[in-house]
PDB file of C-alpha atoms and ligand atoms in Angstrom:
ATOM      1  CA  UNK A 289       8.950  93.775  -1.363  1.00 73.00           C
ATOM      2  CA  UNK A 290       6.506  94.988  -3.928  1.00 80.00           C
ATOM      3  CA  UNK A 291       6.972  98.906  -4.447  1.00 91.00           C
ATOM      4  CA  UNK A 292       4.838 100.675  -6.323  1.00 95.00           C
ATOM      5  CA  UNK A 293       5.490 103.737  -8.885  1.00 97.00           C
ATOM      6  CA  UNK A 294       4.830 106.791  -7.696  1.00 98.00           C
ATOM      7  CA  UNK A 295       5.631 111.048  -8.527  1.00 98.00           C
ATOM      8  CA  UNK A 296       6.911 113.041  -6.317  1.00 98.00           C
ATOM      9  CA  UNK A 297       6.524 116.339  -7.022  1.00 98.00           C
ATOM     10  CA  UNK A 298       8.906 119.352  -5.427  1.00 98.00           C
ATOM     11  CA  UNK A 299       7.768 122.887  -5.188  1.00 98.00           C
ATOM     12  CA  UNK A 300       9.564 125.828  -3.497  1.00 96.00           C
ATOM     13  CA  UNK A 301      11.040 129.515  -3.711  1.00 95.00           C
ATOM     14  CA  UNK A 302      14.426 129.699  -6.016  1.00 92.00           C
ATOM     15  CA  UNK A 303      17.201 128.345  -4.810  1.00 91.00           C
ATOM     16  CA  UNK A 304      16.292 126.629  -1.593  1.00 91.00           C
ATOM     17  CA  UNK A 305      17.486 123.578  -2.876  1.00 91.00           C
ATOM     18  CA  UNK A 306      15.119 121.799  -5.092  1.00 95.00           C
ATOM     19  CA  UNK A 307      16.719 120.263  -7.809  1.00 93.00           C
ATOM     20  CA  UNK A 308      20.397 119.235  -5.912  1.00 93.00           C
ATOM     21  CA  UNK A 309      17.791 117.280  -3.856  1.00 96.00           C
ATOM     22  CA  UNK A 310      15.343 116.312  -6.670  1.00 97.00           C
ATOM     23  CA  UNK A 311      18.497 114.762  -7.903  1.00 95.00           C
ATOM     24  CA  UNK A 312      19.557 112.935  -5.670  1.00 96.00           C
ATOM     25  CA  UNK A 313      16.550 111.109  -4.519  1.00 98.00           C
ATOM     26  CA  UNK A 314      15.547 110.064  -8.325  1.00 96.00           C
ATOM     27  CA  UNK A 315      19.259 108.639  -8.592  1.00 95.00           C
ATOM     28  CA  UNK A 316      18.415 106.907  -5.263  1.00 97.00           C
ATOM     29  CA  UNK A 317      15.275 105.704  -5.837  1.00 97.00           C
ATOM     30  CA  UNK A 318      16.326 105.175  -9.905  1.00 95.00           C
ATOM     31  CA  UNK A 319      13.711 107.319 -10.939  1.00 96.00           C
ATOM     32  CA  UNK A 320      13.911 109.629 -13.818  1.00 95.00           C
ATOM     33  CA  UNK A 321      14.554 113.318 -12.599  1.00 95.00           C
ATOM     34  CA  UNK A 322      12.447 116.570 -14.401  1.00 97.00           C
ATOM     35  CA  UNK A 323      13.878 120.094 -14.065  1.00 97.00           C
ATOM     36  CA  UNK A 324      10.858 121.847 -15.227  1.00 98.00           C
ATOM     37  CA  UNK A 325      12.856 125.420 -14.270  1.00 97.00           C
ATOM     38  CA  UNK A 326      15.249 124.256 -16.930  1.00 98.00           C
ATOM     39  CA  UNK A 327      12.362 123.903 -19.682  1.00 98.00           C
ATOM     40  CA  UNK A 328      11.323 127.416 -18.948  1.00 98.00           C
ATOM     41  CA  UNK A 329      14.928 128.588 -18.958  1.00 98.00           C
ATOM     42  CA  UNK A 330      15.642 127.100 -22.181  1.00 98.00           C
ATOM     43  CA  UNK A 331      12.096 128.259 -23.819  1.00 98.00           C
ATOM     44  CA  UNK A 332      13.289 131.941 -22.199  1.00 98.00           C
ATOM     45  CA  UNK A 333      16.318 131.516 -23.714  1.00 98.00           C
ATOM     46  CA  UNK A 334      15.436 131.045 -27.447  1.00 98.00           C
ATOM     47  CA  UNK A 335      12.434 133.747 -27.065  1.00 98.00           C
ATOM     48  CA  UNK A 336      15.897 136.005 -25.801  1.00 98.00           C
ATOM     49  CA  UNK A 337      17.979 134.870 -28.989  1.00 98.00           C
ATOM     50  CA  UNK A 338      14.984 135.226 -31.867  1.00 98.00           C
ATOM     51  CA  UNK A 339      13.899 138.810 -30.075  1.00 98.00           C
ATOM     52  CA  UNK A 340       9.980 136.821 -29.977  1.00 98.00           C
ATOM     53  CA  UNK A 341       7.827 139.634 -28.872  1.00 98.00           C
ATOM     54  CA  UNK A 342       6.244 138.665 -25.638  1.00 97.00           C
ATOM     55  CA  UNK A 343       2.979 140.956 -25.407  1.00 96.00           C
ATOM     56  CA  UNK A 344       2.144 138.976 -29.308  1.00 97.00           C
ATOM     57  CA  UNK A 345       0.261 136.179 -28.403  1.00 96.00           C
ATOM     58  CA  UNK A 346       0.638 134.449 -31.913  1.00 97.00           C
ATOM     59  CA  UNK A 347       4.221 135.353 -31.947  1.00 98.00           C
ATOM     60  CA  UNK A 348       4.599 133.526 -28.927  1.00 98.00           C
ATOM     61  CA  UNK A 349       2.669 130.316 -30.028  1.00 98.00           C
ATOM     62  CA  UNK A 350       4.360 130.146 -33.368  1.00 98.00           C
ATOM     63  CA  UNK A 351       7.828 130.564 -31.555  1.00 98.00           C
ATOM     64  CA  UNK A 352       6.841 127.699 -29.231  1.00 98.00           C
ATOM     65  CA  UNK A 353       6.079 125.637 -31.991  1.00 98.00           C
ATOM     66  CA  UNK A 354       9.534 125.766 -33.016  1.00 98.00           C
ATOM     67  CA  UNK A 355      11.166 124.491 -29.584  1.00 98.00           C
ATOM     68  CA  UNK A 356      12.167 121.333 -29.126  1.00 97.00           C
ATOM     69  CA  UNK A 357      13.268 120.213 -25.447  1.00 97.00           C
ATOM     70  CA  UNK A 358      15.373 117.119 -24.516  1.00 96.00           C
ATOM     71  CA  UNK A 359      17.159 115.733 -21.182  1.00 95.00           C
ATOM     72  CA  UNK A 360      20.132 113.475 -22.003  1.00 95.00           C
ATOM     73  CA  UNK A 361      21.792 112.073 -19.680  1.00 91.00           C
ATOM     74  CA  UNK A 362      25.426 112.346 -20.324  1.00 93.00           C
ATOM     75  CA  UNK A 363      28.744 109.507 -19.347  1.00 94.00           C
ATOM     76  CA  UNK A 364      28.970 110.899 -16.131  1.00 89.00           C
ATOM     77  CA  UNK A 365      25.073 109.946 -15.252  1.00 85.00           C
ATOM     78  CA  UNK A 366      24.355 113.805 -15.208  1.00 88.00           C
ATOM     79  CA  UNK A 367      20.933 115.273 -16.951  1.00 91.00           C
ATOM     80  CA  UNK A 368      21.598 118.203 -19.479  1.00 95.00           C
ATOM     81  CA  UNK A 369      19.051 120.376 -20.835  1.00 97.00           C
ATOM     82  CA  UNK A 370      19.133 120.829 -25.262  1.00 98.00           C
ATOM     83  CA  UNK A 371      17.414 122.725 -27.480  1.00 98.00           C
ATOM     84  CA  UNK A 372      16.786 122.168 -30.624  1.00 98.00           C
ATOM     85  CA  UNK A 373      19.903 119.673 -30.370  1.00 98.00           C
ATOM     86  CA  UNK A 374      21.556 121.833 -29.092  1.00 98.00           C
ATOM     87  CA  UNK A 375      23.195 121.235 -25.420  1.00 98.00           C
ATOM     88  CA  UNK A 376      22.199 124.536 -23.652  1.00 98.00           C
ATOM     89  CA  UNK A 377      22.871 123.370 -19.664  1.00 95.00           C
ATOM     90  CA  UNK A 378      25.288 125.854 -19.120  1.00 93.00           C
ATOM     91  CA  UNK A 379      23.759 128.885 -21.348  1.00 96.00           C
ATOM     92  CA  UNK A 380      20.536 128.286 -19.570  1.00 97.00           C
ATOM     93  CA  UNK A 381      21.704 128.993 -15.895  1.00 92.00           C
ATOM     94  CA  UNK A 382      23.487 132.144 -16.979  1.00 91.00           C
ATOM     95  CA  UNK A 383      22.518 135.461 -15.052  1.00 89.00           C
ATOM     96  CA  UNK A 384      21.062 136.833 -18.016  1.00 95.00           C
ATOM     97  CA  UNK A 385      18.391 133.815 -18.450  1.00 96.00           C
ATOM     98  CA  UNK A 386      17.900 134.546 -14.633  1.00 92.00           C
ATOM     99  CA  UNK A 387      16.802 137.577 -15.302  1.00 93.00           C
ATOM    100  CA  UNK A 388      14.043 136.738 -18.182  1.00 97.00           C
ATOM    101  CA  UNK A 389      13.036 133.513 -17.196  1.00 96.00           C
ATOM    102  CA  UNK A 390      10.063 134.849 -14.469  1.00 94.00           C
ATOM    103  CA  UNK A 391       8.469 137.387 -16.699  1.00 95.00           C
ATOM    104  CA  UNK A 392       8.694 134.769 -19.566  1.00 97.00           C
ATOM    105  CA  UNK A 393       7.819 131.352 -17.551  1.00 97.00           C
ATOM    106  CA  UNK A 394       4.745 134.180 -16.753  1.00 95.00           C
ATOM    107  CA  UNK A 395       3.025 134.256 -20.290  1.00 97.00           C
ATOM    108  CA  UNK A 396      -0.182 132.155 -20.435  1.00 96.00           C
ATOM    109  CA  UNK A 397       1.043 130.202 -23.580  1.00 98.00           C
ATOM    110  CA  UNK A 398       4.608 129.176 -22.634  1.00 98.00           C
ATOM    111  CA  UNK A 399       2.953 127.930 -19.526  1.00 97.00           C
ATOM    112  CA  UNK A 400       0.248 125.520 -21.806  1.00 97.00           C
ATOM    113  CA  UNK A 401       3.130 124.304 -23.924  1.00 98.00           C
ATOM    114  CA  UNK A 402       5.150 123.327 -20.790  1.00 98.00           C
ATOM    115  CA  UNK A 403       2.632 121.942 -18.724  1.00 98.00           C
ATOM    116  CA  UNK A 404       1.422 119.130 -21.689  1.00 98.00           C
ATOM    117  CA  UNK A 405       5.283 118.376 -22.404  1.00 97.00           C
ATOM    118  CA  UNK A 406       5.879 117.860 -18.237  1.00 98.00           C
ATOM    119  CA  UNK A 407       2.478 115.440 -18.011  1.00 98.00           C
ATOM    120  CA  UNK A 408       3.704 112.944 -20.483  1.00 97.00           C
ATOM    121  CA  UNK A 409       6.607 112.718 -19.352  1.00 96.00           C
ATOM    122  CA  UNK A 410       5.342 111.726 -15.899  1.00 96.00           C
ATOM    123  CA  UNK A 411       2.606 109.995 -17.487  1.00 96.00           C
ATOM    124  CA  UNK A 412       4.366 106.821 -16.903  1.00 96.00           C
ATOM    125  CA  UNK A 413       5.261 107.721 -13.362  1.00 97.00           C
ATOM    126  CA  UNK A 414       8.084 106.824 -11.246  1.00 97.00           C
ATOM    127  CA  UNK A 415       9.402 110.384 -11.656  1.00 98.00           C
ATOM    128  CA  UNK A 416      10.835 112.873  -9.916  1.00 98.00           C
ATOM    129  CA  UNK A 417      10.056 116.518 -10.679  1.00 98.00           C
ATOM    130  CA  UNK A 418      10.686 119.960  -9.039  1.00 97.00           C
ATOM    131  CA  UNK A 419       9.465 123.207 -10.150  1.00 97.00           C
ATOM    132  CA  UNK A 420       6.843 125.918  -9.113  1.00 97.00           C
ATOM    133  CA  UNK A 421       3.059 124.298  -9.546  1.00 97.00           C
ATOM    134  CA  UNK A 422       3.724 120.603  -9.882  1.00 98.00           C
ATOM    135  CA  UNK A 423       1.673 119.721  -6.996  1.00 98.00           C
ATOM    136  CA  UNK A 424      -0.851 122.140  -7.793  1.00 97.00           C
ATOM    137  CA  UNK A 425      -1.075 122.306 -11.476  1.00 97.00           C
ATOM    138  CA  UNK A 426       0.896 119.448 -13.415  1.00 98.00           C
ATOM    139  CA  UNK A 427       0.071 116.693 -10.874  1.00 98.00           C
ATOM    140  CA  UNK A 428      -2.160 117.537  -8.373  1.00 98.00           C
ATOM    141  CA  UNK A 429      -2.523 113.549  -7.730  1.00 97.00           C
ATOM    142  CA  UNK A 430       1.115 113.228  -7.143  1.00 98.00           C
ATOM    143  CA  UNK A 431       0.921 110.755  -4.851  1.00 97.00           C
ATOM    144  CA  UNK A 432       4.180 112.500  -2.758  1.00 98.00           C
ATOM    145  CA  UNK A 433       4.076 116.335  -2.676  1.00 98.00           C
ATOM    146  CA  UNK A 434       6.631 118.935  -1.045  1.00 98.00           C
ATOM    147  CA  UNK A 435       7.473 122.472  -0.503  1.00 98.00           C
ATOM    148  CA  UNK A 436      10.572 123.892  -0.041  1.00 97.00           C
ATOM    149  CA  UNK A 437      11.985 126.963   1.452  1.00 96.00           C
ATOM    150  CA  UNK A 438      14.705 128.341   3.253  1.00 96.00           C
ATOM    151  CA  UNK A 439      15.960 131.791   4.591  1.00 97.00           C
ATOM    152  CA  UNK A 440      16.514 134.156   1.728  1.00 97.00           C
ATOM    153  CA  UNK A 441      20.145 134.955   2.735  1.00 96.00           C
ATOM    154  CA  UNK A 442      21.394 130.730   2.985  1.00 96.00           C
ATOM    155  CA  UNK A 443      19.615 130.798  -0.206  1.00 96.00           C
ATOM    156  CA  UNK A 444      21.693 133.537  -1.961  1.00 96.00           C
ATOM    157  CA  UNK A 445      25.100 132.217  -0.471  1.00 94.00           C
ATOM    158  CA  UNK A 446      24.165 128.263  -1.747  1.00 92.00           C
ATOM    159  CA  UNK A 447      23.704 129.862  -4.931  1.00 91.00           C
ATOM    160  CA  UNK A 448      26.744 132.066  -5.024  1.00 93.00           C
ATOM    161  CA  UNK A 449      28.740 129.253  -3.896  1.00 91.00           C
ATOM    162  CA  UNK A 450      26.631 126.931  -6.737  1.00 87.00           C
ATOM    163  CA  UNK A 451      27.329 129.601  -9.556  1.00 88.00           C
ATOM    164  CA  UNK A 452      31.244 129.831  -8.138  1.00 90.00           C
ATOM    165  CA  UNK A 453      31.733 126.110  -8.662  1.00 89.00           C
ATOM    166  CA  UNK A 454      30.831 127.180 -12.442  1.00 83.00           C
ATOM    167  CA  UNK A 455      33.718 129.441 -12.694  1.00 82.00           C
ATOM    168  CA  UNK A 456      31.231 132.137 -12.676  1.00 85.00           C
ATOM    169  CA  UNK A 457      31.773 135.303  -9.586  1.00 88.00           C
ATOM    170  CA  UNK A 458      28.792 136.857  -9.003  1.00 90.00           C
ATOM    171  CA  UNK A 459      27.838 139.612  -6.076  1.00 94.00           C
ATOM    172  CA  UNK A 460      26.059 138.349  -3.289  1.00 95.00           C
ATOM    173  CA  UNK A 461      24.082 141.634  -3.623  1.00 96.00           C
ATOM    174  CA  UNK A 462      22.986 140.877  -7.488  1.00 94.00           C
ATOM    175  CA  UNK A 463      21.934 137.122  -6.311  1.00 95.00           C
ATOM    176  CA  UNK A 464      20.042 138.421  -3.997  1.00 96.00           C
ATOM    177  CA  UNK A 465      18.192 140.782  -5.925  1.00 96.00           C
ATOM    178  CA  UNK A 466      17.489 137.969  -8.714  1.00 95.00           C
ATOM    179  CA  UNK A 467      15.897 135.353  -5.916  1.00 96.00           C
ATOM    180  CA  UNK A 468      13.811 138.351  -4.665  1.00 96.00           C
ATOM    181  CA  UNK A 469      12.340 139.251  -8.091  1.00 95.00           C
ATOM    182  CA  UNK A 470      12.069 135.829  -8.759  1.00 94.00           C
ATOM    183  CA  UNK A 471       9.863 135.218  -5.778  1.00 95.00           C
ATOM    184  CA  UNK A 472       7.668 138.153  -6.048  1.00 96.00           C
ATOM    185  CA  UNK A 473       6.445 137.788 -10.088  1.00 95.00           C
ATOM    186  CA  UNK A 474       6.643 133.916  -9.537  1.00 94.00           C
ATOM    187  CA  UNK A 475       4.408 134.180  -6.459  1.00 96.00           C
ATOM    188  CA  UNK A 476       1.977 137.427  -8.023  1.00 96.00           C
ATOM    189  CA  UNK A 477       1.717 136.041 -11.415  1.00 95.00           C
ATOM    190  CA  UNK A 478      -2.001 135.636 -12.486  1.00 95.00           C
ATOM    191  CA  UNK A 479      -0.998 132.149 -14.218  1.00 94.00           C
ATOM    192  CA  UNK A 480      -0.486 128.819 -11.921  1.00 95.00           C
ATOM    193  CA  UNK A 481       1.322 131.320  -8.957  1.00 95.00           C
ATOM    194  CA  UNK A 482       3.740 129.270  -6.811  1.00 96.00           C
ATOM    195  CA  UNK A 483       1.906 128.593  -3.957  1.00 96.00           C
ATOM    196  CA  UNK A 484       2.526 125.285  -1.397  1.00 97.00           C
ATOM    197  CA  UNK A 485      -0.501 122.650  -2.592  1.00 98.00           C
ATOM    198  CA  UNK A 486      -2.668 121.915   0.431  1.00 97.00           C
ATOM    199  CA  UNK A 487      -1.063 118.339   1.026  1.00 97.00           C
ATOM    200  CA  UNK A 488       2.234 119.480   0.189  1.00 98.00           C
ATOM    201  CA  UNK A 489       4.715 118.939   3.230  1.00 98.00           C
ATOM    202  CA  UNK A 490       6.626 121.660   3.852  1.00 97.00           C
ATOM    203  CA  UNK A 491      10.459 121.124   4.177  1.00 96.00           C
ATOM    204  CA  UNK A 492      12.138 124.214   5.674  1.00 96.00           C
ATOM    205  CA  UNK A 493      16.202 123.305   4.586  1.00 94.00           C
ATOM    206  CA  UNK A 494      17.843 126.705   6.408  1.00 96.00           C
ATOM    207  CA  UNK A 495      19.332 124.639   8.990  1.00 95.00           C
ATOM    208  CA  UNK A 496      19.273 121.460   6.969  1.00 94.00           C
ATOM    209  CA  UNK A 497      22.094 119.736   4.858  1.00 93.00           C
ATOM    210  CA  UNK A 498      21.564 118.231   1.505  1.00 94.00           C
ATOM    211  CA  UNK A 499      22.595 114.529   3.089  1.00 96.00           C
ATOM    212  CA  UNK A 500      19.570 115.091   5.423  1.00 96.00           C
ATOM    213  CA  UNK A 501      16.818 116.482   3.140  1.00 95.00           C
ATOM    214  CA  UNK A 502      17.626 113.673   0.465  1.00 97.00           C
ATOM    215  CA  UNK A 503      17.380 111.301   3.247  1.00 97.00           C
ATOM    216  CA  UNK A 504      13.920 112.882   5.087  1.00 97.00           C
ATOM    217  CA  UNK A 505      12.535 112.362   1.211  1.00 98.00           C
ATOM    218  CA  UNK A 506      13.562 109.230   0.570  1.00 98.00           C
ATOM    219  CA  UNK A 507      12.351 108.229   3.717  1.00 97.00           C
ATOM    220  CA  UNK A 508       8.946 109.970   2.714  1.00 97.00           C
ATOM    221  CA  UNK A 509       8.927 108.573  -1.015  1.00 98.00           C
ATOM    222  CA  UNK A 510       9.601 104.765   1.097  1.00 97.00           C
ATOM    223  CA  UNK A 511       6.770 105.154   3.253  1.00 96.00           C
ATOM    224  CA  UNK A 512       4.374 106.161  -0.270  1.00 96.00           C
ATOM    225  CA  UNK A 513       5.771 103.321  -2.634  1.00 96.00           C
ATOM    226  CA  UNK A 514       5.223 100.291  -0.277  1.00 93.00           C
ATOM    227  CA  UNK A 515       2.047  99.168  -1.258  1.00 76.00           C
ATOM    228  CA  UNK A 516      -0.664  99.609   0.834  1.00 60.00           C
ATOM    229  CA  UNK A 517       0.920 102.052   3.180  1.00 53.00           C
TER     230      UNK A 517
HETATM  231  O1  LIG B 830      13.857 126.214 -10.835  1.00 55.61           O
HETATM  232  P1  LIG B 830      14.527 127.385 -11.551  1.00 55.61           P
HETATM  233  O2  LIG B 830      15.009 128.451 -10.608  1.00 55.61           O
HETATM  234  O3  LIG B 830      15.559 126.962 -12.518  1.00 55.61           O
HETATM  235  O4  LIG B 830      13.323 128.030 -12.410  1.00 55.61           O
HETATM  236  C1  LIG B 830      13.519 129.152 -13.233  1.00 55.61           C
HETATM  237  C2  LIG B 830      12.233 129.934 -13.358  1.00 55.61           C
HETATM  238  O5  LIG B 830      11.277 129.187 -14.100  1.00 55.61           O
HETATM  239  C3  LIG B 830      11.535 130.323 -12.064  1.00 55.61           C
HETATM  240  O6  LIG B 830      11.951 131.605 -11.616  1.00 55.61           O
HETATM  241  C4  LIG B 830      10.083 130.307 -12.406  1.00 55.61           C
HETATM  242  C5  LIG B 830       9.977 129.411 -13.601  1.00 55.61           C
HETATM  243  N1  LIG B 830       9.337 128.130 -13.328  1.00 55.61           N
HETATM  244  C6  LIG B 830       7.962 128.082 -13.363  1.00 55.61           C
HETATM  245  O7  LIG B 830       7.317 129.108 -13.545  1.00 55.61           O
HETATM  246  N2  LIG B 830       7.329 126.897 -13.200  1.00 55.61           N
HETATM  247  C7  LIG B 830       8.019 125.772 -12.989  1.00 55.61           C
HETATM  248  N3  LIG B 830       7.353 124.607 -12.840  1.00 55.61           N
HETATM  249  C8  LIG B 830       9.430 125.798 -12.921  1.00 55.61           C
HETATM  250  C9  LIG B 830      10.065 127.014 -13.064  1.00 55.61           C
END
């Protein structure tokens, strides 16, 4: 059967399960998988660790000029996020990026920078990416669009229980509060606002496990990719 190339692009609140499904489906379908939350996280992070001043415009464009962003896949067929050669994966999902990442993914020029750097690599398609404005902003002629979300306390406990897997105890309470803040500036903000594109289908995953959201995509990606469907 002839199947066709297509991008499938995944929108939602934080932490309702994006990118563990994201993941899943582009190892399924053998399509290359783009965390675009980790490309802000690591730009966040290297504004945090060279003290860039955010309200300088020109500070902020030079700074960007000195990021460089990779995914390598490493021996266990798992994508890892480096900067500037440096492998940051871990660094990058730390509480402390949490914290920064929504008031920096904000600014108007880490936003420009980003967005060019996510459409090539999607330019050649058969991709996989989950973020906040992919199906409205990166590729709004992604041929498969979604939006995820899920009740804010499942949310909070997947991510507890994600961030415990890591070694790392947080408080329920202080998880909470980061998904919260993260919603409300990523939803306000005057730049591409997360918002569910018009022919986005909206996936609700509280009651849902992973097994059966990879599955309802795949089965959505399927019906896309056969030609002529
Ligand atoms: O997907 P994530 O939780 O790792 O994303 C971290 C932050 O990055 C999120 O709070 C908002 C920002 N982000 C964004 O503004 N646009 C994207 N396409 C992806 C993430």
């Amino acid at each position: 059967m002839n199947l066709r190339k297509i991008v499938i692009a995944i929108d939602g609140y934080s932490a309702c399960g994006k990118s563990s499904t994201a993941k899943l489906v582009a190892n399924i379908l053998g399509y290359r998988y783009i965390d675009t939350g980790a490309m802000y996280r690591a730009v966040t992070l290297y504004f945090m660790e060279h003290h860039v001043a955010i309200t300088n415009p020109k500070e902020v464009s030079r700074a960007l000029q000195q990021i460089n962003i990779a995914f390598v896949v490493n021996s266990k067929n798992v994508t890892e996020t480096f900067l500037n050669g440096l492998n940051v994966e871990k660094t990058i999902r730390s509480m402390r990026v949490s914290e920064r990442v929504s008031e920096i993914s904000a600014i108007k020029e880490v936003r420009m920078a980003m967005v060019e750097q996510q459409r090539k690599m999607g330019k050649e398609k058969a991709v996989v990416m989950d973020g906040r404005d992919i199906g409205t902003v990166v590729f709004p002629q992604a041929e498969l669009k979604l939006f995820m979300s899920a009740d804010l306390l499942v949310r909070a406990f997947r991510r507890q229980k994600e961030l415990l897997e890591k070694d790392r105890m947080i408080d329920l309470d202080d998880v909470i509060t980061n998904i919260v803040q993260r919603d409300e500036i990523d939803t306000t903000r005057a730049e591409s606002p997360l918002r569910k594109a018009d022919d986005a289908i909206l996936i609700d995953t509280t009651h849902v496990s992973l097994d059966e959201q990879v599955d309802e995509v795949v089965r959505l990606a399927l019906a896309k990719m056969i030609i002529n469907a």
